[in-house]
Structures are given as structure tokens and as C-alpha cells.
Coordinates of C-alpha atoms in Angstrom, one line a residue:
X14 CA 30.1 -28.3 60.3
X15 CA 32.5 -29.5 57.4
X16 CA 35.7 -27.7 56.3
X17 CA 33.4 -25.8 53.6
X18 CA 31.8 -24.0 55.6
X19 CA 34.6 -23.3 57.9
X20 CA 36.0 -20.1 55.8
X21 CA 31.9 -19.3 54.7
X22 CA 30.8 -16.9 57.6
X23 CA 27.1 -17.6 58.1
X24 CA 23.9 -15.6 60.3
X25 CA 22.5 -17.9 62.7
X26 CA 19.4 -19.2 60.4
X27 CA 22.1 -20.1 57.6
X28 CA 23.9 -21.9 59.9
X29 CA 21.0 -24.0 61.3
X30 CA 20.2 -24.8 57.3
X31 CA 24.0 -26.1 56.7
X32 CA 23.1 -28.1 59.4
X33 CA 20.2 -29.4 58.3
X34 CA 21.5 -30.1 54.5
X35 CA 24.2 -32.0 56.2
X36 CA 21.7 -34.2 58.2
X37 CA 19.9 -34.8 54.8
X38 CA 23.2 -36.4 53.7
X39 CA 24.3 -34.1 51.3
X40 CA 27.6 -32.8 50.3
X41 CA 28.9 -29.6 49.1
X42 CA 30.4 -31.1 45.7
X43 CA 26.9 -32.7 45.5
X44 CA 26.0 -33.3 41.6
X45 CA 23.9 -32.0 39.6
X46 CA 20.3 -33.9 40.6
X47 CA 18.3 -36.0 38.1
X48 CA 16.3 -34.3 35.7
X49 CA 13.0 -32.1 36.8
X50 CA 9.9 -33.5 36.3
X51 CA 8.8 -34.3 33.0
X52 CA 6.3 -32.5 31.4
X53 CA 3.1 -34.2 32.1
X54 CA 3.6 -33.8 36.0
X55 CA 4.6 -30.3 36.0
X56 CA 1.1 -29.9 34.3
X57 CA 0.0 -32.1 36.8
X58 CA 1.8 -29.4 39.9
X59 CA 0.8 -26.4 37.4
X60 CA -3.3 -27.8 37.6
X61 CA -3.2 -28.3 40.6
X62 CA -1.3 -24.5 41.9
X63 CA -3.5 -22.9 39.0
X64 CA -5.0 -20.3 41.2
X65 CA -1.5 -19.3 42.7
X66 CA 0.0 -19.1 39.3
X67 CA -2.8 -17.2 37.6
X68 CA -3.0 -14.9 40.8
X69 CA 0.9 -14.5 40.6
X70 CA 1.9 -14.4 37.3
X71 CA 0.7 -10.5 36.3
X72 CA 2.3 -9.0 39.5
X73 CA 5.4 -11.1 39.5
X74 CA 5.8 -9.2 35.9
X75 CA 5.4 -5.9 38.0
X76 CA 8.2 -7.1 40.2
X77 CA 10.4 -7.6 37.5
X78 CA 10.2 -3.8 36.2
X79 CA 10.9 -2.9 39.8
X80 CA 13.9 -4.5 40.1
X81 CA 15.1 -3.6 36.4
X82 CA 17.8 -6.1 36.6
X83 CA 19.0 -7.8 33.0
X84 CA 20.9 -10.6 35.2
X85 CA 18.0 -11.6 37.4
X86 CA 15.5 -14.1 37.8
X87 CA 12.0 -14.0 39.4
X88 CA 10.6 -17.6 40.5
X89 CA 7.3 -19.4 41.5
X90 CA 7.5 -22.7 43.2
X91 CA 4.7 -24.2 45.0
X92 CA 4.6 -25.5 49.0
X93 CA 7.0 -28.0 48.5
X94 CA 9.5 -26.1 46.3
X95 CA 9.2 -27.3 43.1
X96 CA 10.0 -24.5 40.6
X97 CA 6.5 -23.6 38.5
X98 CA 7.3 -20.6 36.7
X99 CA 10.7 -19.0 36.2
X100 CA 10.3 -14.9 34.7
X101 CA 13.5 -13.0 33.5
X102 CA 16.3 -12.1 31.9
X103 CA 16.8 -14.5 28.5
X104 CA 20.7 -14.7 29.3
X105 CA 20.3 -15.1 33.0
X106 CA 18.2 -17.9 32.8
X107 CA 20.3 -19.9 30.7
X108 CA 22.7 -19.7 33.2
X109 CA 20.1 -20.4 35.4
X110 CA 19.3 -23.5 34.0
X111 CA 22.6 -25.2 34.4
X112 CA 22.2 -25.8 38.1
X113 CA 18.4 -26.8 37.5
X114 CA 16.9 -23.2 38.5
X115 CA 13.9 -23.5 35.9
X116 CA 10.2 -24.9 35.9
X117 CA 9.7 -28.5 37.4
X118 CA 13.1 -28.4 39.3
X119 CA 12.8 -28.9 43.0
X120 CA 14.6 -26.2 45.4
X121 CA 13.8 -27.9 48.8
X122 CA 16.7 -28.1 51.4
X123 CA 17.2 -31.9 50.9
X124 CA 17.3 -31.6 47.5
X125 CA 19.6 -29.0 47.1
X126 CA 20.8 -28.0 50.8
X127 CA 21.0 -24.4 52.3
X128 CA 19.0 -21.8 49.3
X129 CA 16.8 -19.2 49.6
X130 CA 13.9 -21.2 48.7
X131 CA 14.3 -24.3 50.3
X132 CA 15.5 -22.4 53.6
X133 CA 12.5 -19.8 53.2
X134 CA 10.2 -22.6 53.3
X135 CA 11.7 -24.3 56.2
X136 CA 11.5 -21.4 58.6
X137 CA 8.7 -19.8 57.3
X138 CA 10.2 -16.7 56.6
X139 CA 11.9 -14.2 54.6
X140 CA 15.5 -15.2 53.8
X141 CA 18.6 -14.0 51.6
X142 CA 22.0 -16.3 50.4
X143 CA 24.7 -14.6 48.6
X144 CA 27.3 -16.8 46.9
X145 CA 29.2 -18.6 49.4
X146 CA 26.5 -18.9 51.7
X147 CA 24.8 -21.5 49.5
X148 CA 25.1 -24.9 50.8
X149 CA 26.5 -26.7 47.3
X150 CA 29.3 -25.4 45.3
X151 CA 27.6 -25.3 42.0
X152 CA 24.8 -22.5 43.8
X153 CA 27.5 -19.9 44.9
X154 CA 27.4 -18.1 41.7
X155 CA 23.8 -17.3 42.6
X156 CA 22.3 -14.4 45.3
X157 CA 18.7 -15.3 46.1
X158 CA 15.7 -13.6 48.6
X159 CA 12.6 -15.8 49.1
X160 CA 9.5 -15.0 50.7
X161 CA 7.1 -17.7 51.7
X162 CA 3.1 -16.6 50.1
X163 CA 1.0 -17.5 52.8
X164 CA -2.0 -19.8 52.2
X165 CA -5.5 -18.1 52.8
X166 CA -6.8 -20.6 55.0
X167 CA -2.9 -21.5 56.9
X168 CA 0.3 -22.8 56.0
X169 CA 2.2 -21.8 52.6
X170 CA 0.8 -21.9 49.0
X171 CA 4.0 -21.7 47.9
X172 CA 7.3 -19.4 47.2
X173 CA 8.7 -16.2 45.5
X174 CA 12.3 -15.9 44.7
X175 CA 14.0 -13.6 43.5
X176 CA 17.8 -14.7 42.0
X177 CA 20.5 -13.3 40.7
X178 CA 24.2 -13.1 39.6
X179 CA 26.8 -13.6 43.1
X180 CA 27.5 -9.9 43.0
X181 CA 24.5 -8.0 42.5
X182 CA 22.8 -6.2 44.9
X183 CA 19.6 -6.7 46.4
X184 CA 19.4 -5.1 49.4
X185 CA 16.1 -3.4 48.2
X186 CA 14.8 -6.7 47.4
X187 CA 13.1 -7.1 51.1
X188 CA 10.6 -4.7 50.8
X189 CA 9.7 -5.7 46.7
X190 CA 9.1 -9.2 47.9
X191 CA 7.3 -8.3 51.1
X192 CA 4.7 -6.2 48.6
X193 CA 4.5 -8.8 46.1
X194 CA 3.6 -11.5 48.7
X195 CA 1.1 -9.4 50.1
X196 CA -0.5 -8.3 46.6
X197 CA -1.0 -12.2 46.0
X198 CA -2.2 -13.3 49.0
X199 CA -5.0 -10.8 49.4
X200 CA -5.9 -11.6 45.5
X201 CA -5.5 -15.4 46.9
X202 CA -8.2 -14.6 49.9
X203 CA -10.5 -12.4 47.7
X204 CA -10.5 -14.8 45.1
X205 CA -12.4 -17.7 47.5
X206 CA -15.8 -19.3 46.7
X207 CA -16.2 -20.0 50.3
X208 CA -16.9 -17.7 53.2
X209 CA -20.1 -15.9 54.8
X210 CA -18.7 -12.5 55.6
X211 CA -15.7 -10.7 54.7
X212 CA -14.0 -7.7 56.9
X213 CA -11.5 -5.3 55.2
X214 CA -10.0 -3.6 57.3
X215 CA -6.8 -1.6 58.2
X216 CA -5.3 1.1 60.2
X217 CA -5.0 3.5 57.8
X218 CA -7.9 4.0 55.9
X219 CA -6.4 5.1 52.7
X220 CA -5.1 1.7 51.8
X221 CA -8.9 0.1 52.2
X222 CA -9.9 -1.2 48.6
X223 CA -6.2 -1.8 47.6
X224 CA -4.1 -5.0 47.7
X225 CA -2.3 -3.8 50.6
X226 CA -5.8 -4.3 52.7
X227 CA -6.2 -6.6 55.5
X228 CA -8.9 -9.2 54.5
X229 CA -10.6 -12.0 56.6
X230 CA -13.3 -13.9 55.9
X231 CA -15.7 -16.1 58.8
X232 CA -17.6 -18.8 57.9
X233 CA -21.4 -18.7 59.5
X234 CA -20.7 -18.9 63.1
X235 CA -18.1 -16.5 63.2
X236 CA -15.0 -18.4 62.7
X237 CA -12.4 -17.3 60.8
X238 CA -11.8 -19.5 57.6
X239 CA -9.2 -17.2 55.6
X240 CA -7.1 -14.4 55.7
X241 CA -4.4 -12.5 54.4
X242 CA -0.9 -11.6 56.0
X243 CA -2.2 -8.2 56.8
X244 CA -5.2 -9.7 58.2
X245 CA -2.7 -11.8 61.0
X246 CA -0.5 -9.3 61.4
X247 CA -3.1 -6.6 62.5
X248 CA -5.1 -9.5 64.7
X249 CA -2.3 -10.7 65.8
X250 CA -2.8 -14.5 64.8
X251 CA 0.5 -15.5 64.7
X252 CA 0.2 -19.5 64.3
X253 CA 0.8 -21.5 61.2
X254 CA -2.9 -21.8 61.0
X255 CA -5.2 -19.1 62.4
X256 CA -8.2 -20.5 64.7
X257 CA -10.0 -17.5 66.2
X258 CA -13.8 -16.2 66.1
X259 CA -14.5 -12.4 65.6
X260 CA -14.6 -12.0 69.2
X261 CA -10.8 -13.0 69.5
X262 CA -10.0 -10.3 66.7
X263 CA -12.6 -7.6 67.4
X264 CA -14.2 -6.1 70.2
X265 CA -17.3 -6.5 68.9
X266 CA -20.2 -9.5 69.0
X267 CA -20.7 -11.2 66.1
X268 CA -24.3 -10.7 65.6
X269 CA -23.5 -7.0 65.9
X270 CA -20.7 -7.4 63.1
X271 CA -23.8 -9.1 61.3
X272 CA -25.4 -5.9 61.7
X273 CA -23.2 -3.9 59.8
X274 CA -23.4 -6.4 57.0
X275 CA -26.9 -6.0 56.9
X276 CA -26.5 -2.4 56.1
X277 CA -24.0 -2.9 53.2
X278 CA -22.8 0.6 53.0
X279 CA -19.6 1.5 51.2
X280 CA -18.4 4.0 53.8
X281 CA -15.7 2.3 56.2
X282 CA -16.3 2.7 59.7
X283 CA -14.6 2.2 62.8
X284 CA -13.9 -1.1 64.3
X285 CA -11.9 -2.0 67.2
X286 CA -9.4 -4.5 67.6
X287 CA -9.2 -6.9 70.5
X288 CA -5.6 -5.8 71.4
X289 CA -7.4 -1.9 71.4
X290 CA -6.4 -0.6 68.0
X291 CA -8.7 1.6 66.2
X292 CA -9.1 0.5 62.9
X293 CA -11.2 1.6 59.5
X294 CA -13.3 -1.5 58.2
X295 CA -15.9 -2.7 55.8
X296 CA -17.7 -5.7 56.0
X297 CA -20.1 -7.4 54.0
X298 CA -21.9 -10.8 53.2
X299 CA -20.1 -13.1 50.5
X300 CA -22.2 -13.5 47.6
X301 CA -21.8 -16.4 44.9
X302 CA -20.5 -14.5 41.5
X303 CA -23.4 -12.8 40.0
X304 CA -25.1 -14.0 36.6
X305 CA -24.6 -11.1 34.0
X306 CA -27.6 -10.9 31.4
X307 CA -28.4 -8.2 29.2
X308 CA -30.7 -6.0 29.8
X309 CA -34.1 -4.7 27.8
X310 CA -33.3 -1.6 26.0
X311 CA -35.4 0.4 24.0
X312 CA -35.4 3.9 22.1
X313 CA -32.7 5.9 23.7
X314 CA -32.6 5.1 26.9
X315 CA -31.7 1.3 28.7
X316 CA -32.6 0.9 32.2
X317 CA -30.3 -1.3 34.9
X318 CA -33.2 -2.4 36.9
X319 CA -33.1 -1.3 41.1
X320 CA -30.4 -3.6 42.3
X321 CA -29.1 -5.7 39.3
X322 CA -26.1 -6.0 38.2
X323 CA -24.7 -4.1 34.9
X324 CA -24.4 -5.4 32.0
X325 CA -25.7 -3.3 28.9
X326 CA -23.4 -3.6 26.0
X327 CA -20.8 -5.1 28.8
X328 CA -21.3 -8.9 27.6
X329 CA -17.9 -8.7 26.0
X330 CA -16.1 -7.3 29.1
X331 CA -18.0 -9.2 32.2
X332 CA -15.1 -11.9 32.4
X333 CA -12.6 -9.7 32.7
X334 CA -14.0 -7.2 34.9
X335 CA -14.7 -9.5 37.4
X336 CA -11.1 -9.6 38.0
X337 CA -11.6 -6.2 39.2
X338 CA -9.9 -5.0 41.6
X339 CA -7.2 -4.8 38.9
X340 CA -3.3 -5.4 39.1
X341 CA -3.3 -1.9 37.1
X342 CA -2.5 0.7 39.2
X343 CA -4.5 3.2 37.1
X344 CA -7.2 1.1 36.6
X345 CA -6.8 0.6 41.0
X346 CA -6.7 4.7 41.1
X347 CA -9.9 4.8 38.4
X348 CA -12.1 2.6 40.7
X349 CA -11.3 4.3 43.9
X350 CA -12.1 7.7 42.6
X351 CA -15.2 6.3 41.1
X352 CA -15.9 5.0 44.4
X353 CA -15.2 8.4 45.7
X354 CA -17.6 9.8 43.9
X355 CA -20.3 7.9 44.4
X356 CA -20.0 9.0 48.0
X357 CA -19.8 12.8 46.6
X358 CA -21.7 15.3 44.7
X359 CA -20.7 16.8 41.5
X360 CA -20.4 14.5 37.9
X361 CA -18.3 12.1 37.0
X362 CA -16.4 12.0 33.9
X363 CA -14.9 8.5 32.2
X364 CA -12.6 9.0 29.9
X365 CA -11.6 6.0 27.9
X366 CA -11.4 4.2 24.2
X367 CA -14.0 1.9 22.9
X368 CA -14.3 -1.2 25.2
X369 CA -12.3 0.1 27.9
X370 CA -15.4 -0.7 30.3
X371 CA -16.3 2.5 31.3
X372 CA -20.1 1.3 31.7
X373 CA -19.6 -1.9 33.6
X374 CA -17.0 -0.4 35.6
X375 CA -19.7 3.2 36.3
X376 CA -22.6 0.8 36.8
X377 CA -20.6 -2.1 39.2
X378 CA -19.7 1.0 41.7
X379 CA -22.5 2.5 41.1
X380 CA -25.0 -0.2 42.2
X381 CA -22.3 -1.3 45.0
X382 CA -22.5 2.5 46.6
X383 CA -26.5 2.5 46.1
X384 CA -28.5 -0.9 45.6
X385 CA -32.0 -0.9 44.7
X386 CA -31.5 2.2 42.5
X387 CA -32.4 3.2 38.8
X388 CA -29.2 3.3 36.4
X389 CA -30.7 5.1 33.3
X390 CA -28.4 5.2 30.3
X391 CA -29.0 7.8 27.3
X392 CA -26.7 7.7 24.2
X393 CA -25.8 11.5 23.8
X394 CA -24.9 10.5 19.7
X395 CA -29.5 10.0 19.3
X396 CA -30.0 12.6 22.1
X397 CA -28.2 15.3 20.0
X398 CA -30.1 14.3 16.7
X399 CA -33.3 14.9 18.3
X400 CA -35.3 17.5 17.5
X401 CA -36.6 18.0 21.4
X402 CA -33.4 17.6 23.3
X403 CA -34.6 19.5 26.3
X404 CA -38.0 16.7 26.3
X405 CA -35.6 13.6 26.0
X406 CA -33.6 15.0 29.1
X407 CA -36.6 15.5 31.2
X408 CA -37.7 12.1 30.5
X409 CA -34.9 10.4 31.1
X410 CA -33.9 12.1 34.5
X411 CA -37.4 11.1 35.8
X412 CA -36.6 7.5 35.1
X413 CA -33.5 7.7 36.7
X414 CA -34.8 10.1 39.9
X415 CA -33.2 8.8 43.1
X416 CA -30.4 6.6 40.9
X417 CA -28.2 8.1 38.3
X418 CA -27.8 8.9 34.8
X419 CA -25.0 7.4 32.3
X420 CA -24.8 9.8 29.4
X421 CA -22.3 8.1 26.9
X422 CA -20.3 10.4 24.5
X423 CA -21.1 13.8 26.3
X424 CA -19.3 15.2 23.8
X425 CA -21.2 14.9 20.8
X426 CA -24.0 16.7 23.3
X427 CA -24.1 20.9 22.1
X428 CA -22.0 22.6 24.8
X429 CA -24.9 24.9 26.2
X430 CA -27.1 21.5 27.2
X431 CA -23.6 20.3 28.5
X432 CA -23.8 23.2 30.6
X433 CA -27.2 22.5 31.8
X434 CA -26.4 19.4 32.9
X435 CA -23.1 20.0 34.6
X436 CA -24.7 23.2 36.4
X437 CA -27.6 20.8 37.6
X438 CA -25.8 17.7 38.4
X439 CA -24.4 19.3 41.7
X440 CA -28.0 19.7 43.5
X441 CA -29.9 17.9 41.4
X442 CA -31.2 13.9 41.5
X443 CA -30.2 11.9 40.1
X444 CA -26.8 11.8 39.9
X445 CA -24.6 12.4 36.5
X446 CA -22.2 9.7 34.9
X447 CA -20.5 11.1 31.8
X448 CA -18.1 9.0 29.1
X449 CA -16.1 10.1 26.2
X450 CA -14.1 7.9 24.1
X451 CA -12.1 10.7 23.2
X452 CA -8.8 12.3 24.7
X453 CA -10.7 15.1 27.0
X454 CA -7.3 17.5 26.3
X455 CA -8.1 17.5 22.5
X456 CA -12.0 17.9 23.1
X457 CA -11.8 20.8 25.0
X458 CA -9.3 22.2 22.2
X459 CA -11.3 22.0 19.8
X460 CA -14.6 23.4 22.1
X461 CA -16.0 19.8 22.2
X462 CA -16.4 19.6 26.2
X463 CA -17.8 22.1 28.5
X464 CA -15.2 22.3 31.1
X465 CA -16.0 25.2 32.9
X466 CA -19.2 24.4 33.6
X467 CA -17.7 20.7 34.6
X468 CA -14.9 22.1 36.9
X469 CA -17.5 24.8 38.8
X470 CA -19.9 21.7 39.5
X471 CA -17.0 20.7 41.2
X472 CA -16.5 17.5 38.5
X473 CA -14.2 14.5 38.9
X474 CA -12.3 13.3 36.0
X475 CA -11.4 9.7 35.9
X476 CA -9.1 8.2 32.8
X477 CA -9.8 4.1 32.0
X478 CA -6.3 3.2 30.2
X479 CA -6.3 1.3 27.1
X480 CA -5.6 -2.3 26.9
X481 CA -2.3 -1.9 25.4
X482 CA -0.9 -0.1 28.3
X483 CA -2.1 -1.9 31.1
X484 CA 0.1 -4.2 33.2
X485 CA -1.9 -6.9 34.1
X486 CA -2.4 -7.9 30.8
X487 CA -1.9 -11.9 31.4
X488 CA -4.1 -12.0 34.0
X489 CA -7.1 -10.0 32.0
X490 CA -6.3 -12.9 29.1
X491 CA -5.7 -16.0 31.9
X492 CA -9.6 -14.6 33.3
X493 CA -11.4 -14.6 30.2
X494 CA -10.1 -18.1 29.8
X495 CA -11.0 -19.0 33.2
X496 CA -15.1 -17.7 32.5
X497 CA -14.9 -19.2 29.2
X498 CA -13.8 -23.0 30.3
X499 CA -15.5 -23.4 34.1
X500 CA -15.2 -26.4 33.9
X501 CA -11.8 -27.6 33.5
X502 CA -8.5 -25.7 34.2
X503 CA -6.5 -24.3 31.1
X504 CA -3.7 -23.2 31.5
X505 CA -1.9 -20.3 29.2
X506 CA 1.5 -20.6 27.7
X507 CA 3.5 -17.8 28.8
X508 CA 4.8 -17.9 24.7
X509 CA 1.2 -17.9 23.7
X510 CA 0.5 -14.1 26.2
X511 CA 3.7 -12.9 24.7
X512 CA 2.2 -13.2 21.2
X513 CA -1.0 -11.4 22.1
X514 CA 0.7 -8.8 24.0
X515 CA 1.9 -7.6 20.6
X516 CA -1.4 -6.8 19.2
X517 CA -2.6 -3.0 19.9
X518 CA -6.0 -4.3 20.5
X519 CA -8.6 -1.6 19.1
X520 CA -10.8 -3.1 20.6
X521 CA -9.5 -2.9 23.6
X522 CA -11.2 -5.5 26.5
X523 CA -14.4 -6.4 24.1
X524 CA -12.1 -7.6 21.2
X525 CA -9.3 -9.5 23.4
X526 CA -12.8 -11.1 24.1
X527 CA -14.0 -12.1 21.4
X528 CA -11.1 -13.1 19.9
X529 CA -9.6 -15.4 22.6
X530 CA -13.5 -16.8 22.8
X531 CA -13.0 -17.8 18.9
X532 CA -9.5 -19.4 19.8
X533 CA -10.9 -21.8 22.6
X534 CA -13.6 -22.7 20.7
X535 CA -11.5 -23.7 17.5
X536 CA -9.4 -25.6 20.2
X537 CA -12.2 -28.2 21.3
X538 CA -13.3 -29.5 24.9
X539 CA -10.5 -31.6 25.5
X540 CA -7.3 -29.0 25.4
X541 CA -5.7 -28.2 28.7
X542 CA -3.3 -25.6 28.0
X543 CA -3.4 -22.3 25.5
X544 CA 0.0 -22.6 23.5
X545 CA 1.0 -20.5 20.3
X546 CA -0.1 -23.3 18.0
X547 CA -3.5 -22.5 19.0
X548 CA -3.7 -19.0 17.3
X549 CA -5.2 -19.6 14.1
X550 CA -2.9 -17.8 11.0
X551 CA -5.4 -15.5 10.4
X552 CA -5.3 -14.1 13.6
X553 CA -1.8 -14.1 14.0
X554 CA -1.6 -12.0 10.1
X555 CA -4.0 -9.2 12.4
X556 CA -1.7 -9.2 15.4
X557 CA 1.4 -9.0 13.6
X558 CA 4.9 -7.8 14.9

């Protein structure tokens, strides 16, 4: 150890990394390194990470209004800690940059000797440097906690870091990075093409169906191929790069685990692990993503066909519902109550603006809880302009016997048939989805909504939030890219989501749509990245300031 370090008390992994910046040859007065990587190979690293950065970019944004820090920094590098995205404080990063803490710099230890990056990625694990514990003088004005993001199928993807000014505190830090991590690595594993059957699984039930799940996925002889953090913590698989079958994770045979897949039934059920903890689980087989189409409607009611997927007036909203589960927490608490539901008795009410996507979300739960099942939808707006409502109904809740019936608008329905329904729907097949684009307080104000009748049949209420208030904005926009150009990756300038963010969008999902499918096709085939340039004027004069 040198005379720096001498007055620079340091835990026992710190020390090891002076150590090992000293075998690298460097030296604390070490200067500034040669500039990062141009521009064309950071596109290059930035291709080839997309999925991490599109996976981490909306909940990294999430992590920055938790911490609520003006002099702090949240970074993305990839598995050999090169810097791919840098989120923050305007002022902070300018600091920032002067020691080269900004996209396409590279944080490794022999690059740039003990830091929370480089030093995160060399043991594996979670580590914090404050000030004087950084390895090269021109760090120590810097406090940093890194946390490696685990790779689905072993190793590291990559790193989160989260950096600020010498004196700040982070000791709450920890725990925000250790949730980030775990948010992107199950939307890393859920994300895969590959796989034959997934288990989600954890020991406390309530958390099954959020990001916080356990998640592994076997390939066809019962392998494990991928999991999350959770996933290895909970089984136990502790090397770099988990090899285990189901029968070294469960107590269970495979071809019985099979089994249960064959049922595909929402309902968790119990499943043992092979070090004897109980745990809740749901397995199922991995399809290919399903091929949306519309479907035949006619008069006033549209029929979803037993077991296919939604998609009635939904063409506008299918990309980005696929993304579903959502980085939204609302939108997160909307599905599981839908979910709920579905499992239940009693209507359902959506309440949400135009193009929300009440129906695809309704009909995507609905045919998950109960495949093979009629999904008739009636538009309540022609049902109340008929002159033989009562005939209309009866029709259409023969069609949708044994399945369920999505009445849109229920509140331009007259309040006594609202009743009827509502009264009905808790004994009654088939089951009763109900929408409103309208704020439910106001309609029952001005006698618009039969809640009485709603709450007696023992109703749930579930709120869609508009587009405008939703936090995972850049990730709805970076998937409607991603459907709209399969085959090449495009990648979206952060300055280029920054600009749509400040539209209200009206139109909520179906208009962010449309208009970003008019943007890439005025961009042509060859473009690789979405920058503000590529707004046309006279969309830029309807999003305004």
C-alpha cells in the first residue's frame, strides 16, 4: 500500500481493490484518461446492450425521484463498465463530466482504480466509496453505490450506480439499488424469446405478478436456462452461472411440474422447494408473442372468439400493452385487481380516458383467467338509443353465456338497467366488465352511475391513469418503437422522450401511437436512432411547451 492510502482508512474489500489498482499500474495522481469512445462505438455498446438500456431506462427514472437528490447522478454501464447512460441532476453532471463520469467513459478498476463501479463489478457485489476511499485523487470528490444487474442466463449484464457529491448521504441508497436491480432483472428474464416453461414463484404470495417475483424459466428437458436474482436467492443457486434442473430447485418431478402447465390456471398454488420451503407459484408454457388482428364486428355487439387474443378497437395500443406488466405502479395495482376479479364474483368497473386501454387490458386478463371463453362487447352509447333495450341485453348475454360481457360507457346506460345489471352480475353468467371514460366521482354527482346497486353487488373499481401521469413513459414510447421497427434496433434519444413527454397526449396510448408510427415512417428504413430532428414541425407546433 502507498503513502495515499496510508491516512485513507479502508473495509477490507476496498483495500483488496487499492491493491488491485496498484497491480494494474496505476497511480493516485493518475491523469485524466483519453477521451471515451467516440460516438459511433458507443452506438455500437448502446446496440448491442439495447434490451438492458430499454429495460432500465424507465425505472432508473423511478430511482431518481426516490432519491430526490439535486447533486446526484444515476448511471448505466454495461458488463465491462463502460458508462451507457448517465440520468441526473443538470449541474451535477457537469461536474461529473470533468473526471469522465458520462456515456462512453469506461469505469473499470484498471481504468480508473478502486470505484464503485469498477470494484462492484470485480467482486460481484454491492459496494459503496465515499471521497477518500476512491483509488485516484481526482474521484474523491465523488460518493458512489453500485450494484451489479445480474444477467438472466449468468454472469452480469451490466451496472447501476448511483453518484454523488463527497458529502452527501446515501446510506438509504442500499435498499433503492437492491429494488432497482431486481425490477430490471425480472423485466430482463420476462422479456426472453427463449424458454419452454416459466415458474413464478415466491414465499409470500402477495408479491406474485409484481417485479419483485422470483422467475425461472427451463428449457424442454427441465433445465434451467434463466432466472432472476430472486429466483437464485430462493433456490439457492448461488454460482456465477446457475446449472440446475427442476428437481434440484423443487421437490417435484418435472413431468408433474408439466402437469400444472397443462392446466394453465391463474390461481398460484403451492410448490415446494428442495431445501423444504413452502412457496406460492405459477407456472405455465412460454408462448411466442401472439399475432393481434382485429376482429369481425357487427351491429352492436363484437365478439373475441373462445381463446383469442383481444384486440377490438386495441390496434393502436397492442405494442405498448405488451409491455404489460407495466413500470406504473397504478397501472401494476389496476392489473392485479383485474386479475383479482376475474377470480371473484361481482362487476368490474374501468375507469379511464379515451385510449387508456381499458379493453385490451379487460380482455388480456380476461382470456388469461378463462381461455376458450366468449368476450362479448356491447357499446352502452347504441344500446341506450334503442328502442328494446331489455331485447338487446338478452341477446347479448346469451352470446357471451359462460364468458363475459364488456359494456363500454355504462354510463350513458339509464340508471334503472344499470341496476339490473349490477343486481344480476353477482349470480348471474356471464360475468360483467363495465368502462367509463369519465371521472366515476363526477358521474355519480351528477346521478350518471348507479353506485348503490354497484357497491351491494359487491363491485370492484379499478382506475387506468392517463398517459400524462404515468411513469414509465420512455419505455411505453421505446416499445412502440421496438413493434414498429422488428427488424433493426433503434434506439431513442433521451432529448427526443423529453420532448414528447411535454405533450398532454389526448389521446392518451392510441395517439402516442399513431403519432410516433408517422415519425418513423417519415424517418426511412435506414435510421438507427430517434433524435429531436426527427419530429416533424408540425408536430412539434401540437406538442408545444
Amino acid at each position: 500500500m502507498n503513502k495515499a492510502s496510508s491516512s485513507v482508512a479502508l473495509p477490507p474489500n476496498l483495500r483488496a481493490s487499492w491493491l488491485r489498482s496498484q497491480a494494474h499500474g496505476l497511480q493516485t495522481d493518475q491523469p485524466l484518461p483519453l477521451d471515451p469512445l467516440n460516438r459511433a462505438d458507443l452506438a455500437d455498446r448502446l446496440e448491442s446492450n439495447a434490451r438492458l438500456v430499454t429495460f432500465s431506462q424507465p425505472v432508473i427514472e423511478n430511482l431518481l425521484r426516490q432519491i430526490d437528490s439535486r447533486d446526484a447522478t444515476v448511471l448505466l454501464t454495461d458488463d465491462q463498465g463502460l458508462i451507457l447512460s448517465a440520468n441526473g441532476d443538470t449541474g451535477f453532471l457537469d461536474r461529473a463530466a470533468r473526471v469522465a463520469l458520462g456515456p462512453g467513459a469506461a469505469w473499470s478498476e484498471d481504468a480508473m482504480g478502486t470505484n464503485a463501479i469498477g470494484t462492484a463489478l470485480a467482486t460481484g457485489d454491492i459496494i459503496a466509496v465515499r471521497g477518500h476511499e476512491h483509488f485516484l485523487e481526482r474521484n474523491r470528490f465523488l460518493t458512489c453505490v453500485a450494484i451489479p444487474i445480474l444477467a438472466p442466463t449468468g454472469g452480469i449484464a451490466g451496472i447501476l450506480d448511483i453518484s454523488t457529491d463527497a458529502n452527501a448521504n446515501l446510506s438509504h441508497s442500499n435498499a433503492l439499488l437492491r429494488t432497482t436491480a431486481e425490477i430490471i432483472e425480472h423485466r430482463l428474464v420476462e422479456s426472453m424469446d427463449d424458454g419452454f416453461l416459466r415458474v413464478r414463484f415466491h414465499n409470500r404470495p402477495e408479491l406474485l405478478g409484481s417485479p419483485l417475483e422470483a422467475i425461472a424459466v427451463f428449457d424442454e428437458g427441465g433445465r434451467v436456462m434463466a432466472c432472476n436474482r430472486n429466483a437464485r436467492n430462493l433456490l439457492r443457486l448461488h454460482q456465477e452461472y446457475p446449472d440446475a434442473s427442476c428437481e434440484d430447485c423443487f421437490a417435484i418431478t418435472w413431468q408433474r411440474l408439466l402437469d400444472w402447465a397443462a392446466l394453465d390456471q391463474s390461481l398460484p398454488f403451492p410448490l415446494r422447494a428442495r431445501q423444504g420451503q413452502t412457496l406460492a407459484a405459477r407456472v405455465s408454457l412460454h408462448h411466442c408473442p401472439l399475432n393481434f388482428s382485429q376482429s369481425r364486428a357487427s351491429g352492436k355487439t363484437a365478439t373475441l372468439g373462445a381463446g383469442s387474443p383481444p384486440a377490438a378497437n386495441a390496434d393502436s395500443v397492442v405494442a405498448v400493452a405488451r409491455s404489460t406488466p407495466s413500470g406504473d405502479p397504478r397501472v401494476i395495482a389496476a392489473t392485479t385487481q383485474i386479475r383479482r376479479w376475474a377470480s371473484g364474483t361481482g362487476p368490474v368497473l374501468i375507469e379511464g380516458e379515451t385510449g387508456t386501454g381499458k379493453h385490451y387490458l379487460a380482455s388480456a386478463l380476461w382470456h388469461e383467467h378463462a381461455p376458450g371463453t366468449p368476450l362479448i362487447q356491447m357499446d352502452c352509447r347504441a344500446l341506450a338509443s334503442s328502442a328494446d333495450i331489455g331485447t338487446d341485453l338478452a341477446v347479448a348475454m346469451q352470446q357471451a353465456s359462460g364468458g363475459a360481457l364488456y359494456l363500454s360507457d355504462i354510463d350513458t346506460l339509464p340508471l334503472a338497467w344499470q341496476g339490473t345489471l349490477f343486481e344480476n352480475a353477482a349470480r348471474l353468467s356471464p360475468r360483467l366488465i363495465a368502462t367509463t371514460r369519465r371521472n366515476l366521482d363526477v358521474l355519480v354527482d351528477e346521478n350518471r352511475f348507479n353506485m348503490s346497486a354497484f357497491v351491494a353487488s359487491h363491485g370492484t373499481e379499478v382506475h387506468l391513469p392517463p398517459l400524462r401521469r404515468r411513469s414509465d413513459f420512455d419505455s411505453l414510447v421505446r416499445g412502440i418503437v421496438r413493434e414498429e421497427c422488428p427488424d433493426r434496433p433503434m434506439y431513442v434519444c433521451p432529448d427526443a422522450l423529453a420532448l414528447l413527454r411535454k405533450h398532454r397526449w389526448p389521446g392518451n396510448l392510441s395517439e402516442l401511437h399513431n403519432r410516433l408510427r408517422l415519425i418513423l415512417a417519415l424517418m426511412g428504413d435506414e435510421a438507427g436512432q430517434l433524435c429531436p430532428d426527427d419530429i416533424p414541425e408540425e408536430l412539434l407546433e401540437q406538442i408545444g411547451d
